[in-house]
Coordinates of C-alpha atoms in Angstrom, one line a residue:
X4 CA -28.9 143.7 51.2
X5 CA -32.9 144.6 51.0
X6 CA -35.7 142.9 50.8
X7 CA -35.3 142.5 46.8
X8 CA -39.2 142.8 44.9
X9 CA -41.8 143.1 47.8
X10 CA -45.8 142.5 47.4
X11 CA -47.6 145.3 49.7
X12 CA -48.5 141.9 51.8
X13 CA -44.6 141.5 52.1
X14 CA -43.9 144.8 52.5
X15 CA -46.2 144.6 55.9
X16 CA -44.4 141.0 56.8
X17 CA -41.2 142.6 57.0
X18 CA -41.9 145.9 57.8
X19 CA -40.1 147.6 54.2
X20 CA -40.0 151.0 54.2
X21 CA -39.6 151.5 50.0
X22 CA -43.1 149.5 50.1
X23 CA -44.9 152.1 52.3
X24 CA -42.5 154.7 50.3
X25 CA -44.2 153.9 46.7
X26 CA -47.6 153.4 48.2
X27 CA -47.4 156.7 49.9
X28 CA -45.9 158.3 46.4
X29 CA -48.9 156.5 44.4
X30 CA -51.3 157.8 47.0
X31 CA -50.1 161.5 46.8
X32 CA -49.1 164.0 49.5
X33 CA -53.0 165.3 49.3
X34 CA -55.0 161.9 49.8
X35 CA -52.3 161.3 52.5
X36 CA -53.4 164.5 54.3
X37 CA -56.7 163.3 53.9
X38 CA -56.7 160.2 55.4
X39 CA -54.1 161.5 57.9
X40 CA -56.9 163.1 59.6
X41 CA -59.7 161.0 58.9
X42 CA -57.8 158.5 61.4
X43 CA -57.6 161.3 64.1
X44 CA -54.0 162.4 64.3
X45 CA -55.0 166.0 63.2
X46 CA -57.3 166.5 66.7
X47 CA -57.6 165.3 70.2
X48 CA -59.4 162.2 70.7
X49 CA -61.4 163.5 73.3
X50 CA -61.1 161.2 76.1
X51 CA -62.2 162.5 79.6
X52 CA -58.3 163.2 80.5
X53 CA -56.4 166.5 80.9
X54 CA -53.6 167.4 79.0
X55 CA -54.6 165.6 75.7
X56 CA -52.0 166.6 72.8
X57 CA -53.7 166.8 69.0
X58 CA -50.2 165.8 67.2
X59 CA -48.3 167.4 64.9
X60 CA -48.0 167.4 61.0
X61 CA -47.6 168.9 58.2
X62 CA -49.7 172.2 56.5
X63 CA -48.3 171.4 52.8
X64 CA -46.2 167.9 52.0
X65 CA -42.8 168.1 50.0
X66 CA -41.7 164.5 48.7
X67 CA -39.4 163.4 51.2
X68 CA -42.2 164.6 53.6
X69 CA -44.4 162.2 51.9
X70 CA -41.5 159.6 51.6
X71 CA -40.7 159.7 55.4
X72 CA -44.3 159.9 56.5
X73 CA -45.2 156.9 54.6
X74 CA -43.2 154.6 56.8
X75 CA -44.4 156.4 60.6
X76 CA -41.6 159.3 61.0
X77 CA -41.7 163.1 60.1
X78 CA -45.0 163.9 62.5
X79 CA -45.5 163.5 65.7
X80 CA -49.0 161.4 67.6
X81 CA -50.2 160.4 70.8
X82 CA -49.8 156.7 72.0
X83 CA -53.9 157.2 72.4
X84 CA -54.2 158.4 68.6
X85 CA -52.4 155.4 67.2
X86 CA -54.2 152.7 69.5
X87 CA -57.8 154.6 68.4
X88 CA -56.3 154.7 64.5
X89 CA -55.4 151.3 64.9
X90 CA -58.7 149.8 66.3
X91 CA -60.4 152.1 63.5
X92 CA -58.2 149.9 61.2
X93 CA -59.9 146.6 61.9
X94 CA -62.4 146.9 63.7
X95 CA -65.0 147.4 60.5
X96 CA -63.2 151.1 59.4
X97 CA -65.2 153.0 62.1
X98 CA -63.1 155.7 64.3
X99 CA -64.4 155.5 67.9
X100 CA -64.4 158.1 70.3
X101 CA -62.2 156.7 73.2
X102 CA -63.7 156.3 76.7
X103 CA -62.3 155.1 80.7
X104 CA -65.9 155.0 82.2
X105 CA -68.4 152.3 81.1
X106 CA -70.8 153.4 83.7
X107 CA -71.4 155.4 86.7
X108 CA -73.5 153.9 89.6
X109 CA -74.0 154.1 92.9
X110 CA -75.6 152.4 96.5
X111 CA -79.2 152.7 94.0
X112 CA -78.0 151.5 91.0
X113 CA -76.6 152.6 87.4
X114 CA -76.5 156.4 87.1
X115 CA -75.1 156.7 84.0
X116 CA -74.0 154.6 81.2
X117 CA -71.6 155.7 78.5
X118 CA -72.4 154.1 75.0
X119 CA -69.8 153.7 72.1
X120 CA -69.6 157.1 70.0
X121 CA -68.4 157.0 66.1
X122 CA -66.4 159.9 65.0
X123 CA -66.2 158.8 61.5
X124 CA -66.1 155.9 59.0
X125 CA -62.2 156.2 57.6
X126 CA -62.2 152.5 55.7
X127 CA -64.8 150.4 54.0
X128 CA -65.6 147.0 55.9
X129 CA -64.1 145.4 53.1
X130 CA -60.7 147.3 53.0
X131 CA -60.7 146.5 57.0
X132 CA -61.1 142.7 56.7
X133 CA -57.6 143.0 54.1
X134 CA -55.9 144.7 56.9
X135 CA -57.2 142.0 59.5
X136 CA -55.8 139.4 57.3
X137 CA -52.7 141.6 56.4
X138 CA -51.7 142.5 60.3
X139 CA -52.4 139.1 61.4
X140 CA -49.5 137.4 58.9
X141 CA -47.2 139.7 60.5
X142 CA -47.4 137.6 63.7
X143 CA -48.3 134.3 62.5
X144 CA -45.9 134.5 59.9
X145 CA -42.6 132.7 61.1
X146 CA -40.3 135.2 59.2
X147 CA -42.3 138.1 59.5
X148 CA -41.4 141.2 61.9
X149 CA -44.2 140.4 64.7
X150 CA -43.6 136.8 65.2
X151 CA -42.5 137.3 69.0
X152 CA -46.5 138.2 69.6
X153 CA -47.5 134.3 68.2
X154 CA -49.2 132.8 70.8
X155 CA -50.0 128.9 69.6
X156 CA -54.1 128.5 69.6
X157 CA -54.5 132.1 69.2
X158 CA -55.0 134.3 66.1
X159 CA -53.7 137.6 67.1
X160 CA -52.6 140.3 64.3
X161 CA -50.1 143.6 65.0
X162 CA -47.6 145.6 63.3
X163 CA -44.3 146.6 64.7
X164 CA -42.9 150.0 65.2
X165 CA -39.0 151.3 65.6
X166 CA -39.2 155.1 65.4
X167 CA -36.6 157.7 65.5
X168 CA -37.5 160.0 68.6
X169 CA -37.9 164.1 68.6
X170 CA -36.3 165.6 65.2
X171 CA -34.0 162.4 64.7
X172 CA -31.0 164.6 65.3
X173 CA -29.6 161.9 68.2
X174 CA -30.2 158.4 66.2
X175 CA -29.4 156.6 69.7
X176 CA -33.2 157.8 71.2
X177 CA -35.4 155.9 69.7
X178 CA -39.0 154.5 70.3
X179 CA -39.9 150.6 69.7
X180 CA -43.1 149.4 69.8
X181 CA -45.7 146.5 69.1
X182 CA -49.6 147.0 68.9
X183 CA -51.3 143.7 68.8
X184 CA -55.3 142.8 68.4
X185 CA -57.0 139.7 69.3
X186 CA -58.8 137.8 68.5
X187 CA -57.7 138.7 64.6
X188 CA -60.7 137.8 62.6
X189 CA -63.0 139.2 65.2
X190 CA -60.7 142.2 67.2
X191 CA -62.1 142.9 71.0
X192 CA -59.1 143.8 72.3
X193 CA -56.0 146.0 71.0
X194 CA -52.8 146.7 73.2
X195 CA -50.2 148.9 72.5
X196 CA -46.5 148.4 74.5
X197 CA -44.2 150.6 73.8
X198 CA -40.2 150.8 74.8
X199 CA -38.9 154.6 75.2
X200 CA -35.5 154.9 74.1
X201 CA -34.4 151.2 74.4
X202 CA -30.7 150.2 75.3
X203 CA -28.7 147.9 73.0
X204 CA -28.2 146.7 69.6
X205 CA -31.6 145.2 69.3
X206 CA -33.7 147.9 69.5
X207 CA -36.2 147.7 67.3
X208 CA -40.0 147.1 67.9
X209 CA -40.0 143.4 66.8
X210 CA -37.0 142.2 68.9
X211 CA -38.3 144.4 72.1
X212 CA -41.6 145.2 72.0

């Protein structure tokens, strides 16, 4: 049946993939590109882990590329890139360089301390307070996608995700997911759960995740 005419803010609510599909077309494959890997998914985060993965896209876009990308499927990223993209998103448009050690100390005292690190600036602070605004009515919104994440006295923002897995050959593996933020008009904290092939009819990332 569809969603009939969506606004973009809609389009979010209800996760509508021919809203992401004419933004993405309006946008072009090359500003795409651009901002593709402005938000990291082009390189390795560089967290002090081993075996980091820098993703997987595209050298040249055709439409459907484009189309597909638009709405999360065609490439493939890292749970970490998305989380960092994500908290780039809202948290002022800054990408951070990830980090697990705060501080190293010892029987003396601190040793070491490990201060934030910006990468880049990917969004304006004013295009990031739309997207607070935006990715909070997806879970405050009682119809909207992300509603399962309302918690009453709370202002928490998210976007769901229901992705096709590998090269979408098998349409039974799938990934469902749910990154959240809190609190939504001053983020501190994102979390991202995801479900790896999920069992049942109800698989996707705002029914499960």
């Amino acid at each position: 049946s569809g969603h009939g005419a969506q606004t973009f803010a809609e389009g979010v609510k209800n996760s509508c993939n021919p809203v992401f599909m004419e933004v993405g077309l309006a946008m072009g494959a090359q500003t795409f590109m651009n901002y593709f890997e402005a938000f990291g998914f082009t390189s390795k985060t560089g967290i002090e882990l081993g075996g980091e993965s820098s993703g997987l896209f595209y050298d040249t876009m055709s439409e459907v590329d484009l189309a597909t990308s638009s709405f999360g499927q065609g490439f493939q990223i890292t749970p970490l890139q998305l989380i960092t993209a994500v908290s780039a998103t809202v948290n002022g448009g800054e990408r951070m360089r990830p980090t697990i050690v705060k501080e190293i100390s010892n029987d003396d005292g601190v040793v070491k301390t490990y201060q934030p690190e910006v990468v880049n600036r990917v969004i304006s602070e004013k295009t990031s307070q739309k997207m607070r605004e935006l990715l909070e009515a997806v879970v405050s919104d009682h119809n909207a996608t992300g509603k399962n994440a309302y918690v009453k006295g709370y202002r928490i923002g998210g976007k769901t995700g229901t992705s096709e897995k590998g090269d979408r050959s098998d349409k039974s593996k799938r990934i469902a997911s749910f990154i959240g933020f809190a609190p939504a008009d001053d983020p501190q904290i994102a979390i991202l759960v995801m479900l790896d092939e999920p069992n049942g009819y109800e698989y996707f990332g705002g029914l499960t995740a």
